[in-house]
Coordinates of C-alpha atoms in Angstrom, one line a residue:
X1 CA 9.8 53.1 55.8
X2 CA 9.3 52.6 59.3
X3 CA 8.0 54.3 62.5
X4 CA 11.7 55.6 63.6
X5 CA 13.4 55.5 67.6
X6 CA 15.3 58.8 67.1
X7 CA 15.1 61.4 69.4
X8 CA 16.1 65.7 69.6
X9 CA 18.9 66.9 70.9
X10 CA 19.8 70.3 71.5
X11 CA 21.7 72.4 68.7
X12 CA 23.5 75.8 69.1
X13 CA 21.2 79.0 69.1
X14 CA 20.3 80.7 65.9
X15 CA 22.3 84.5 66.3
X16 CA 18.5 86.5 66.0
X17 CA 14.9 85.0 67.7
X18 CA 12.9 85.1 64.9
X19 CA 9.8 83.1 63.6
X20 CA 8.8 81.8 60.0
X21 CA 11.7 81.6 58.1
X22 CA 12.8 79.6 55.3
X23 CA 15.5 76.6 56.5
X24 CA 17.3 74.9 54.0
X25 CA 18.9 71.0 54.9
X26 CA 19.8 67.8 54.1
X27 CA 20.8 66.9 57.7
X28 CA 21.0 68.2 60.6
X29 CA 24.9 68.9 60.3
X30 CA 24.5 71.7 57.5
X31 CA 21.6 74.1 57.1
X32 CA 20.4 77.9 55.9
X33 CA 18.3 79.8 57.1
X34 CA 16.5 82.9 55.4
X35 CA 14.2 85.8 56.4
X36 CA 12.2 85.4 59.2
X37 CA 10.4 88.0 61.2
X38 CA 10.4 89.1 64.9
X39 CA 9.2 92.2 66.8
X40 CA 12.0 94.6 64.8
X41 CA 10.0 93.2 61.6
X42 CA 10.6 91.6 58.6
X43 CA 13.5 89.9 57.7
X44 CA 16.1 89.3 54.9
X45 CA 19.0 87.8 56.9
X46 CA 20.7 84.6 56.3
X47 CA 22.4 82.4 58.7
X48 CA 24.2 79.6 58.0
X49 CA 24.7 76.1 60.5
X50 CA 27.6 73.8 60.6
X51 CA 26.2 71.3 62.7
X52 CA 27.2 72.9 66.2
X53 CA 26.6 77.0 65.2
X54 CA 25.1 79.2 63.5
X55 CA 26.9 82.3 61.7
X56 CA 25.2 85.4 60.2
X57 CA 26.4 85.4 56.1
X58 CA 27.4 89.2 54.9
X59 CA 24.5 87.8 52.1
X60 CA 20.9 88.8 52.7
X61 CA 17.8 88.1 50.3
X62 CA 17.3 90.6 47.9
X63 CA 13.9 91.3 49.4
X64 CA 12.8 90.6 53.0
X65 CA 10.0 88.3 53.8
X66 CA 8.5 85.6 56.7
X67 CA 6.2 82.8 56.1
X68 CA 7.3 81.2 52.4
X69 CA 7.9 77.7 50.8
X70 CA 11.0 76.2 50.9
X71 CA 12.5 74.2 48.4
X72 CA 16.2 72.2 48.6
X73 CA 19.3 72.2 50.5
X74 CA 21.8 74.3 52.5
X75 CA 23.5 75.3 49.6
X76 CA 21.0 75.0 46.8
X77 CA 17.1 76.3 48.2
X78 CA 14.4 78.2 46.8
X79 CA 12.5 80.6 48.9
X80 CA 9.2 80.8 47.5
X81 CA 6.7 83.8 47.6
X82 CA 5.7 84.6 51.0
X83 CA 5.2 88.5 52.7
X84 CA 6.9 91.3 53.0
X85 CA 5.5 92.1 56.6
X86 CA 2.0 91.8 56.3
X87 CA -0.9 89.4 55.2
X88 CA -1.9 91.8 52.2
X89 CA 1.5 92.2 51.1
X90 CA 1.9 89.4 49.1
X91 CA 4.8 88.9 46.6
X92 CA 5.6 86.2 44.0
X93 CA 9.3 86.7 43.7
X94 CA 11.3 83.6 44.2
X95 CA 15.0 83.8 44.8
X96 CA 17.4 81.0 45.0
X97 CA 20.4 80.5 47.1
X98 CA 23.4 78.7 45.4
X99 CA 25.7 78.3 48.8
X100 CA 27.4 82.3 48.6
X101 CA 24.7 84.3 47.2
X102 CA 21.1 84.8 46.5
X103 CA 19.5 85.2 42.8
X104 CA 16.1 85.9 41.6
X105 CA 14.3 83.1 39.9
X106 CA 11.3 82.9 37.5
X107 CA 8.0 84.0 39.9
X108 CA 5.3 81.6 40.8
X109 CA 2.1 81.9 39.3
X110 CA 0.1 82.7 42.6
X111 CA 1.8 84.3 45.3
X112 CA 0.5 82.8 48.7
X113 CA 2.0 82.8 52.7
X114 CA 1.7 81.5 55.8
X115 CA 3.0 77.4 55.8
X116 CA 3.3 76.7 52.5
X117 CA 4.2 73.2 51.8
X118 CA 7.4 72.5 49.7
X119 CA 9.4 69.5 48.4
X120 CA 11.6 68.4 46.4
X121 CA 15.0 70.4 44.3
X122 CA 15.8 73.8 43.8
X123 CA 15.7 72.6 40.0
X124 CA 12.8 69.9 40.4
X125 CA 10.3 71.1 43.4
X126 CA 6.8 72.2 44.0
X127 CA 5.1 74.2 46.1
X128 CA 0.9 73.5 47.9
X129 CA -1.3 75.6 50.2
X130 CA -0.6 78.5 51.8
X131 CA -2.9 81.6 51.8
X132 CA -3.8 84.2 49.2
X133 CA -5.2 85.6 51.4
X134 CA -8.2 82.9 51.3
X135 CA -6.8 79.9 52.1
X136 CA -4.8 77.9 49.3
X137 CA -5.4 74.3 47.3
X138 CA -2.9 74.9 44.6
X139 CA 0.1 73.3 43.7
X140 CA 2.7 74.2 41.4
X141 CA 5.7 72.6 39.8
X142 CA 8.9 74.0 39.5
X143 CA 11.5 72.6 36.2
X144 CA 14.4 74.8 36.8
X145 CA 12.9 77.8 35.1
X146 CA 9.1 78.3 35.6
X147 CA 6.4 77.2 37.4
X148 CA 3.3 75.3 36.4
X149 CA -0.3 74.9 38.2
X150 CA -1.2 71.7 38.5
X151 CA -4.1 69.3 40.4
X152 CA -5.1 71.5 43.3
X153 CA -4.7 69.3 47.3
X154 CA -8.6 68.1 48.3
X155 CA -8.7 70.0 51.0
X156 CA -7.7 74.1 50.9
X157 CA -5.0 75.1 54.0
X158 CA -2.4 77.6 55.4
X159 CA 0.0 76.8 57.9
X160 CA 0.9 73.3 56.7
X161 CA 3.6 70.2 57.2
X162 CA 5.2 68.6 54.1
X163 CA 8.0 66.1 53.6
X164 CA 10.1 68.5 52.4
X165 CA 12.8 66.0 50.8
X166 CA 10.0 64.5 48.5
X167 CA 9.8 64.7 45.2
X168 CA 8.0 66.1 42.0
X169 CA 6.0 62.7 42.0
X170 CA 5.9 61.4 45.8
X171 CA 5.4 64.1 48.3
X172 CA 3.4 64.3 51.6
X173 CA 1.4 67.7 52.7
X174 CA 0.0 67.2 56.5
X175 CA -1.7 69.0 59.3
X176 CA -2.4 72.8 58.5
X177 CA -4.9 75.4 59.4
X178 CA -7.7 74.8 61.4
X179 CA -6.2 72.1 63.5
X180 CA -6.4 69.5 60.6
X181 CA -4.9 66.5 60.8
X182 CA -5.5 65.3 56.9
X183 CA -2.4 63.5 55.6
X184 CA -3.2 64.2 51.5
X185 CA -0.3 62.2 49.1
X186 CA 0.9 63.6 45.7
X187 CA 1.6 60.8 43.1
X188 CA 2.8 63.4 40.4
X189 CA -0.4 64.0 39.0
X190 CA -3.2 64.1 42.1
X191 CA -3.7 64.2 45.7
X192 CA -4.9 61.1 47.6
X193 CA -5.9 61.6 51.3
X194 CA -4.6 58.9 53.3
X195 CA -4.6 58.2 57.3
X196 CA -4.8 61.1 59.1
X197 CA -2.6 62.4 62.2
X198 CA -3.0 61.1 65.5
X199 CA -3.0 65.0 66.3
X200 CA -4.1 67.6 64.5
X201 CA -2.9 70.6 64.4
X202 CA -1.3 74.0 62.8
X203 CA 1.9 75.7 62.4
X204 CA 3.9 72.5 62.5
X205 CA 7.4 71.2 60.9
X206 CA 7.4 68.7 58.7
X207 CA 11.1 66.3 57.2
X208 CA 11.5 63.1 55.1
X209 CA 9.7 61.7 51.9
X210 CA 6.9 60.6 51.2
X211 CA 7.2 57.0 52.6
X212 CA 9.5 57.8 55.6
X213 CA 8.5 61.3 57.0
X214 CA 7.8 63.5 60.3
X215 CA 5.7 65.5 61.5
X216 CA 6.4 67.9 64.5
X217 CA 5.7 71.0 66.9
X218 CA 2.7 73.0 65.9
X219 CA 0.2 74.7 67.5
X220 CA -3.5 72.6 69.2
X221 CA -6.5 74.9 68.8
X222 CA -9.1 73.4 70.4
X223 CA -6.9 73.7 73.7
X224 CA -4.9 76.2 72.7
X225 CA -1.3 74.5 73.0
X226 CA 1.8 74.8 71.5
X227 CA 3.0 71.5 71.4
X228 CA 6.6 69.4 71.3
X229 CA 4.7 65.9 69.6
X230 CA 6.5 64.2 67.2
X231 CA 5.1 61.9 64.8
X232 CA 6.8 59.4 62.5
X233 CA 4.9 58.4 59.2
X234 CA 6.2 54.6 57.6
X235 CA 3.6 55.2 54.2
X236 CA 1.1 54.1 56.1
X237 CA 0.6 55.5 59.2
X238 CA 1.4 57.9 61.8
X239 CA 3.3 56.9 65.1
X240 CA 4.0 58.8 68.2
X241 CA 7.4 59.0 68.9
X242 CA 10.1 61.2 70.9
X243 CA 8.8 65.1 71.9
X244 CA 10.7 67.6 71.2
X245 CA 12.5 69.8 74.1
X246 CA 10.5 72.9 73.4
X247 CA 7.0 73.2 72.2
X248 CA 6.6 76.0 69.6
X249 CA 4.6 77.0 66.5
X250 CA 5.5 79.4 63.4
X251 CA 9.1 77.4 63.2
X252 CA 10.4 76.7 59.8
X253 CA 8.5 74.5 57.7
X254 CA 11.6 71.7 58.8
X255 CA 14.1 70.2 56.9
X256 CA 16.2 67.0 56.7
X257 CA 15.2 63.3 56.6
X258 CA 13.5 61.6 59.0
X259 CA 16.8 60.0 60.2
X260 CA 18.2 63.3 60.7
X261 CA 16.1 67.1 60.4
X262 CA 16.3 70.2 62.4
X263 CA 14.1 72.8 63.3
X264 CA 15.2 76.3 64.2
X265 CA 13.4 79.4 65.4
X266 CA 9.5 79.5 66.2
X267 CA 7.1 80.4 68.7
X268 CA 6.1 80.4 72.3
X269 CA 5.0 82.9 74.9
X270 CA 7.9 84.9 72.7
X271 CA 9.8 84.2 69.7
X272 CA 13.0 82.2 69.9
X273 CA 16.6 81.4 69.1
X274 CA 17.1 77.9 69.7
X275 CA 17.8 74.7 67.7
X276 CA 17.1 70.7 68.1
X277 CA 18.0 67.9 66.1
X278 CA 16.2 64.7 65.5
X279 CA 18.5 61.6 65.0
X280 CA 17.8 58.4 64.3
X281 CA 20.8 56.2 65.4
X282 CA 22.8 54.0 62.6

């Protein structure tokens, strides 16, 4: 991998503000998007993007919820745990969308919220940090039909970055509650720490795999800022690239590649509707 020249364009508005919800890509031309909350509450609607808009699906989760790991695709994600509206009401239902409708999956083994990291398959994936409440070092694996605990990150955190198109045995898990900006490496059987961030913060967005990732938005405490940095990671190290048009925190935890990932929803002075799209030019 290497440092990447894209930059973010505007995409159309999601059809509800909202804030931590569960987005689902490949690219930036096709996504979902599930649950959510804003100041009516919780959430269990899904909205589905085509590359230019987004259009509220008759299907909702069979149980609301805002700030849980996402696994997959547009038409083949796992939301993962999460709450149903507030930080003691934890649940470990998972529920997995196949493209039409959702269906409830084999529950994790701890239920956690608040930035977890995911990567990897709605049949292959895994699942670190988060909060339980006290914040989270586990991981779990994912085959298909259960989960397993396995080696825990180094370092416990909520409100994290992954590369979310990683896989069972190269993944990325970055930033994260407080203002961290530890970069820890899963080889499919332990966490490595490796360079850190040139900016640490919370809250972020994270895309890409684990050699060829980005990391962006998020939240600065020691200023306090929402901010619009982007960073690109090679497998190496982290590079400051393009900003985003709008700072915001409590976005999705991202999705896509880091030639092409979107980021939908979040958090300023208010929560919001709108979408950008990083590209990398062919």
């Amino acid at each position: 991998g290497v440092a990447t020249s894209g930059s973010w364009s505007s995409g159309g508005n999601l059809n509800v503000a909202k804030q931590a919800g569960s987005l689902g890509a490949d690219t930036n031309a096709a996504a979902t998007y599930a649950g959510g909350t804003n100041p009516s509450g919780t959430l269990a609607t899904t909205e589905l993007y085509n590359g230019t808009a987004w259009t509220v699906s008759p299907q909702t989760l069979n149980a609301s919820r805002q700030y849980s790991g996402t696994i997959g695709s547009s038409t083949s994600m796992l939301v993962v745990t999460g709450n149903t509206g507030s930080p003691t009401a934890i649940t470990v239902n998972v529920e997995q969308w196949d493209g039409s409708s959702w269906t409830e999956k084999a529950n994790v083994n701890t239920g956690r919220y608040e930035g977890i990291g995911g990567s990897g398959t709605s049949t292959s994936g895994m699942i670190f940090g988060g909060k339980e409440p006290a914040q989270s070092a586990k991981t779990e694996i994912y085959n298909g039909s259960g989960w397993t605990e396995v080696a825990d990150l180094n370092t416990a955190r909520a409100r994290v970055g992954a590369s979310t198109k990683g896989t069972i045995t190269a993944s990325l898990c970055f930033g994260g509650f407080p203002n961290r900006a530890i970069t820890e490496e899963w080889n499919g059987s332990s966490w490595t720490e490796v360079a850190d961030l040139n900016t640490g913060r919370q809250e972020l967005g994270g895309a890409g795999v684990s050699t060829d990732a980005l990391a962006y938005a998020g939240h600065d405490t020691s200023t306090p800022t929402d901010l619009a940095l982007t960073e690109s990671w090679n497998g190496t190290s982290w590079t400051e690239v393009a900003d985003m048009a709008t700072a915001r925190r409590h976005g999705t935890t991202g999705s896509g590649s880091a030639q092409s990932a979107i980021q939908a929803s979040g958090e300023t002075t208010a929560v919001v509707a709108n979408t950008e799209e990083w590209t990398v030019p062919a």
